[in-house]
XYZ file of C-alpha atoms in Angstrom:
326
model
C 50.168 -206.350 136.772
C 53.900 -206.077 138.097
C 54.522 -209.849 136.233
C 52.991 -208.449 133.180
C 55.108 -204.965 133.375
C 58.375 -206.371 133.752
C 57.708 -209.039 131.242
C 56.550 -206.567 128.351
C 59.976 -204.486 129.086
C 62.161 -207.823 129.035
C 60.501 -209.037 125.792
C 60.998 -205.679 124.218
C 64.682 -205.207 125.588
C 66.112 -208.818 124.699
C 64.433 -208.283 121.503
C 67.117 -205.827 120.193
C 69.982 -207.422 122.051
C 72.662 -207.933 119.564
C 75.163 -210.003 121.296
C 72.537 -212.621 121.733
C 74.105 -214.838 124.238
C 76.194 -211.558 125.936
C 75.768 -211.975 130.007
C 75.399 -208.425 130.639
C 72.444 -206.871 129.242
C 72.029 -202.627 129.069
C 69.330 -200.429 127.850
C 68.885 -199.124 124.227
C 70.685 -202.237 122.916
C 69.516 -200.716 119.594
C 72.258 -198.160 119.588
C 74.759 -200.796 119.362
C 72.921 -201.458 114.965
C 74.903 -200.502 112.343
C 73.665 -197.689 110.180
C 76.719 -198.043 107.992
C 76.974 -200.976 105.166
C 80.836 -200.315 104.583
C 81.195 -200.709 108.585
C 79.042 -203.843 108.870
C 80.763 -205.128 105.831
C 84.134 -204.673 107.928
C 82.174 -206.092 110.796
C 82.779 -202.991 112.477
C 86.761 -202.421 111.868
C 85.921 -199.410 110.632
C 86.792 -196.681 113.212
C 89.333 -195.408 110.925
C 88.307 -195.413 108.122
C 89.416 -192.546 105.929
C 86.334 -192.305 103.040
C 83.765 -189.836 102.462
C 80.823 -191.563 104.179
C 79.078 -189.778 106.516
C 77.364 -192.635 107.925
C 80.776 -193.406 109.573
C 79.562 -190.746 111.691
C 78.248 -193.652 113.953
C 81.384 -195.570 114.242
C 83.199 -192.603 114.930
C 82.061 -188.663 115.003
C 85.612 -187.575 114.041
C 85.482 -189.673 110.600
C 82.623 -186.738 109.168
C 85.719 -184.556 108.769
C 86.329 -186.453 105.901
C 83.390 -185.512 103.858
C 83.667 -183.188 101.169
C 80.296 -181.649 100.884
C 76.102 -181.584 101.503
C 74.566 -185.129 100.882
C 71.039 -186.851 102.449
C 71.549 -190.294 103.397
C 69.217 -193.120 104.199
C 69.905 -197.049 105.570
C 67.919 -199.398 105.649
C 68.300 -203.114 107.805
C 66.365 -206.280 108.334
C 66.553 -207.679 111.794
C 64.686 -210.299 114.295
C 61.277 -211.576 113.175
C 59.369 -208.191 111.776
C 61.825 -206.271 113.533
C 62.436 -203.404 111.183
C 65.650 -200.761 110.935
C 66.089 -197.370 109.874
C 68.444 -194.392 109.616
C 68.241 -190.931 108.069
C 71.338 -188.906 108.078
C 71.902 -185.089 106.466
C 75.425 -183.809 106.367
C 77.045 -181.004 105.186
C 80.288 -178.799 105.274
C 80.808 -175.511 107.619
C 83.825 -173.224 106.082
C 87.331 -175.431 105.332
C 87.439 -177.190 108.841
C 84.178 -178.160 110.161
C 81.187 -180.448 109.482
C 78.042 -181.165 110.939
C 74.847 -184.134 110.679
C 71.588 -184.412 112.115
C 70.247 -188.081 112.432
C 67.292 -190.095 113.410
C 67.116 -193.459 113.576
C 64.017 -195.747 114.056
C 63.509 -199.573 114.874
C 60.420 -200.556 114.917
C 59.134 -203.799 116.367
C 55.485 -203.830 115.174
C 52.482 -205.265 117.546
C 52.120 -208.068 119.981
C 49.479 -209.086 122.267
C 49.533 -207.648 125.652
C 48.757 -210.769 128.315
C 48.056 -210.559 131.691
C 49.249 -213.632 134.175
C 46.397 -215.876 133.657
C 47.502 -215.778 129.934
C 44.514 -213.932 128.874
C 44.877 -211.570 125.679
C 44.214 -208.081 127.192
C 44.489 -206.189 123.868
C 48.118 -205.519 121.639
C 50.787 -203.357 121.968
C 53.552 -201.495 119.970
C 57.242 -201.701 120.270
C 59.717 -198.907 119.215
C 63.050 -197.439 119.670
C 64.054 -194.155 118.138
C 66.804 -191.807 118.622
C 67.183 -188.159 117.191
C 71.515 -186.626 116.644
C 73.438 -184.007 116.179
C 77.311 -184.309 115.274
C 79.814 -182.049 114.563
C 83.637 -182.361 113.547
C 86.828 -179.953 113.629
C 89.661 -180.508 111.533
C 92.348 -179.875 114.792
C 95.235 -179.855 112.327
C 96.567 -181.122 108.970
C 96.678 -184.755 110.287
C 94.179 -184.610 113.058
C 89.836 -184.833 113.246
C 87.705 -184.147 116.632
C 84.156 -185.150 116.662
C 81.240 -184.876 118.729
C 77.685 -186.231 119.186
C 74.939 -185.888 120.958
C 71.684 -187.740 120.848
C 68.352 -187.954 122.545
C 67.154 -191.634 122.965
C 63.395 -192.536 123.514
C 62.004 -196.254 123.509
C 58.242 -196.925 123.922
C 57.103 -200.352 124.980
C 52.842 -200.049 125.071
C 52.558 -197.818 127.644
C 55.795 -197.451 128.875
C 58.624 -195.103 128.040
C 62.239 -194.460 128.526
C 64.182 -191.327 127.943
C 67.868 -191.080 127.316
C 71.053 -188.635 126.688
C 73.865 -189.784 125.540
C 77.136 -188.721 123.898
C 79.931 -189.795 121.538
C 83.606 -188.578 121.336
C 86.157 -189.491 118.984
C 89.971 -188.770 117.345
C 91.275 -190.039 114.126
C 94.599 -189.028 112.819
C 95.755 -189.630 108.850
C 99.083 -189.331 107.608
C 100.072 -187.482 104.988
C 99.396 -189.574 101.854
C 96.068 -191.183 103.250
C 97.855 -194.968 103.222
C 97.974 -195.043 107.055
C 95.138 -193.983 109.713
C 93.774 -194.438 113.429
C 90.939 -193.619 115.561
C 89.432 -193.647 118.518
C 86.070 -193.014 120.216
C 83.842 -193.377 123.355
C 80.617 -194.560 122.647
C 77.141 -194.019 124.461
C 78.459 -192.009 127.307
C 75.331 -191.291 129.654
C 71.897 -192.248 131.017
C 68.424 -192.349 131.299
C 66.243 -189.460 132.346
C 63.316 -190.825 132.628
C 63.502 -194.998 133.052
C 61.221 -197.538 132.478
C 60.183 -198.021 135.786
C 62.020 -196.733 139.057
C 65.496 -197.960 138.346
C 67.975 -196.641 135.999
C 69.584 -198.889 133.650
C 73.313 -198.132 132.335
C 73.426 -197.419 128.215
C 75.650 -199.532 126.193
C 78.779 -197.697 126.709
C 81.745 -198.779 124.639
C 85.441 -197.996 124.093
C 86.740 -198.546 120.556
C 90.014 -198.121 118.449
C 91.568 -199.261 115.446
C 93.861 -198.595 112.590
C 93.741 -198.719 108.496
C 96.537 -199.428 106.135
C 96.400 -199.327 102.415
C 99.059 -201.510 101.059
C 101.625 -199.626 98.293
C 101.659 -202.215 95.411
C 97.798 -203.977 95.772
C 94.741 -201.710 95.569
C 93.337 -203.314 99.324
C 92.892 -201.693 102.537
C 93.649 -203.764 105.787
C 91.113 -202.536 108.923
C 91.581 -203.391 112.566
C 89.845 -202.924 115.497
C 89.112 -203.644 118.840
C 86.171 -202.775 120.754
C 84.757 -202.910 124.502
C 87.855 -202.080 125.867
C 85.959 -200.952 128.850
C 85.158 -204.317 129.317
C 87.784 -206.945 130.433
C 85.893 -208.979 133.169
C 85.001 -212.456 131.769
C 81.446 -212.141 133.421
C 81.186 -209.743 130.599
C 81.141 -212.485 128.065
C 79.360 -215.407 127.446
C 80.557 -218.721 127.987
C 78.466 -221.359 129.133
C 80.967 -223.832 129.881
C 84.445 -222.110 132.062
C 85.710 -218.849 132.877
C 87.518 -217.291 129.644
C 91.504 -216.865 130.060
C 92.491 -213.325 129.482
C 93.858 -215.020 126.415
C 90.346 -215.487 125.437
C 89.013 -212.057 126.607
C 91.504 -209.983 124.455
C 90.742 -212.259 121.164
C 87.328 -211.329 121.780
C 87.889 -207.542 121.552
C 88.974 -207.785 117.824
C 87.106 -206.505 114.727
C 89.230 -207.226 111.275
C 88.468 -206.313 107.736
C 89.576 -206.030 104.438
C 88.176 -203.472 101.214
C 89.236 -204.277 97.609
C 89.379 -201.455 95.841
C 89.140 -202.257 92.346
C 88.454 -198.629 91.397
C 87.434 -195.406 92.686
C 83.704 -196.157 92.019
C 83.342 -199.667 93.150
C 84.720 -201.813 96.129
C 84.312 -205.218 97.684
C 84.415 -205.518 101.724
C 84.621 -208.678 103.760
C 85.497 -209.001 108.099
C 84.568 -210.851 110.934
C 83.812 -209.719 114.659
C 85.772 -212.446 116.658
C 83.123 -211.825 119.730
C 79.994 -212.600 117.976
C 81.632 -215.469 115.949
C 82.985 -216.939 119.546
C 79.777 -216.304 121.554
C 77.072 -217.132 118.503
C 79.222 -220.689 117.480
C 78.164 -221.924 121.331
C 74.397 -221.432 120.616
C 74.015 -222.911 117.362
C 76.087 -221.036 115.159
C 77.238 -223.204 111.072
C 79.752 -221.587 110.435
C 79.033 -218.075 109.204
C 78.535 -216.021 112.383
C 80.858 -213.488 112.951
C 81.370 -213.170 109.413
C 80.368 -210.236 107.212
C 80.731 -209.116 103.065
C 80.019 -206.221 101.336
C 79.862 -203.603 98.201
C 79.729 -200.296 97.484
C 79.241 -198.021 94.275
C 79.180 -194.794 93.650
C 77.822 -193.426 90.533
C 78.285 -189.447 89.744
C 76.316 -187.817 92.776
C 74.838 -191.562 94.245
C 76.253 -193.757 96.529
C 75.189 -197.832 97.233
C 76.120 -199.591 99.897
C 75.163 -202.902 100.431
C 76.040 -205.378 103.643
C 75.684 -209.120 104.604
C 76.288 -210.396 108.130
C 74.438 -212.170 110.811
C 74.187 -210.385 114.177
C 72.193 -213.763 115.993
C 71.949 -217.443 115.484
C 67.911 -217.430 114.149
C 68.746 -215.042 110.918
C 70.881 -213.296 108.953
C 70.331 -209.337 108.025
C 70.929 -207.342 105.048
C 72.001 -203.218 105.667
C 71.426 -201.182 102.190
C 72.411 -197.824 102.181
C 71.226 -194.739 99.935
C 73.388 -191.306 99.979
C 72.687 -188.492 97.483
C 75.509 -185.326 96.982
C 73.044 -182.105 97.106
């Protein structure tokens, strides 16, 4: 029964690993999903960002200072096989400086047999992965947010069960006329309460930055960003053939993006994540991976978001997003 125990956990855990071919594998790999389609759109150069979306909340807990009122949000994201994604978000204003959200989020992985070692079908099991938030944001000054999240993390695997906490911090500072922005945040700070078995695995903690520009004369928005800069050992990253150059390594930690804004109601997205284009190209990759397009639209009190990317060699995903001003 050990054999069939470790291989339902390692089925379920590689099953929601994003980096596909990534070396170094963590626990709740899930948290690493987009919930936002502008984000994904910008293949993640979005940390900051200065819109009112509180789905940035994700990238970045200080961005939900830049909402300007009470709205209900829902995502929505194909993934691996029947793997299915979802996000709820509400979020709302507190006085002239703060905001808050609650979130849940919810992939679910539907039901596979359960074998034992002599390959005999013993029955099925479900897969699922949820994960329940709170965030708040200050506005610290005129040019500066502060955010904050907390989150409880639970993953079921038949019968076994994992319980997390974990944490996000970030900063983003704007200048005055909104043309110029950057952010920071530290993602998935903590651990598991309860693991899967007797050892605890680490959560997929991650250091990320960036910057936004809006250029004077051309209605488009230039995004940068880098991410894992906790992570600078090549063992970190796959590659099959030699150890990566540092060269290599920092190319790797680079997220860019671009929105055309044609108006105030509609924009187009497009950016590529130079890590999962590097590491996806070795195992199979045409062309496209690493690569990521986008719209939005808002109409009166409803938002769209819509985002096209492929996070692993087998298929590509599509991340629709639903927000309604209360």
């Amino acid at each position: 029964m050990n054999h069939l125990r470790t291989s339902l956990i390692l089925a379920a855990l590689l099953s929601v690993t994003i980096a596909v071919a990534q070396s170094q594998t963590t626990a709740f790999e899930f948290l690493k999903l987009p919930e936002s389609a502008h984000a994904s759109a910008l293949a993640g150069a979005a940390v900051a960002l200065p819109e009112d979306n509180p789905t940035l909340t994700s990238v970045n807990p200080a961005l939900l200072g830049n909402i300007h009122g009470r709205s209900a949000s829902l995502a929505y994201m194909n993934y691996l096989s029947d793997t299915q994604v979802g996000h709820a978000r509400f979020s709302d204003i507190a006085g002239s400086r703060a905001s808050y959200s609650f979130s849940a989020d919810f992939v679910g992985y539907g039901e596979t047999d359960m074998t034992a070692p002599d390959a005999s079908v013993q029955g099925r099991f479900s897969c699922k992965d949820m994960a329940f938030a709170g965030s708040f944001s200050y506005l610290l000054s005129d040019n500066w947010n502060g955010g904050l999240t907390g989150r409880i993390v639970y993953s079921h695997y038949g019968t076994y069960t994992s319980v997390a906490l974990d944490a996000d911090l970030g900063l983003a500072w704007f200048n005055d006329d909104g043309s110029f922005s950057a952010g920071a945040a530290v993602l998935n700070l903590g651990g598991q309460v309860k693991p899967f078995e007797n050892e605890h695995e680490k959560l997929p903690a991650d250091i990320v930055a960036g910057i936004s520009y809006t250029l004077q004369h051309a209605p488009i928005r230039l995004n940068l960003g880098m991410h894992d800069l906790n992570h600078w050992n090549s063992d970190y990253y796959y590659s099959p053939d030699k150890e990566l150059t540092f060269a290599q390594i920092l190319g790797r930690h680079f997220m860019v993006g671009a929105d055309f804004n044609f108006s105030e109601q509609f924009y187009v997205s497009a950016g590529c994540h130079l890590q999962r284009r590097a590491e996806l190209a070795q195992n199979g990759g045409r062309g496209l991976e690493g690569f990521s397009i986008g719209t939005g639209l808002n109409i009166n009190k409803l938002s769209l978001g819509l985002s096209f990317g492929r996070y692993q060699v087998s298929t590509s995903s599509l991340l629709l997003n639903f927000a309604l001003s209360l």
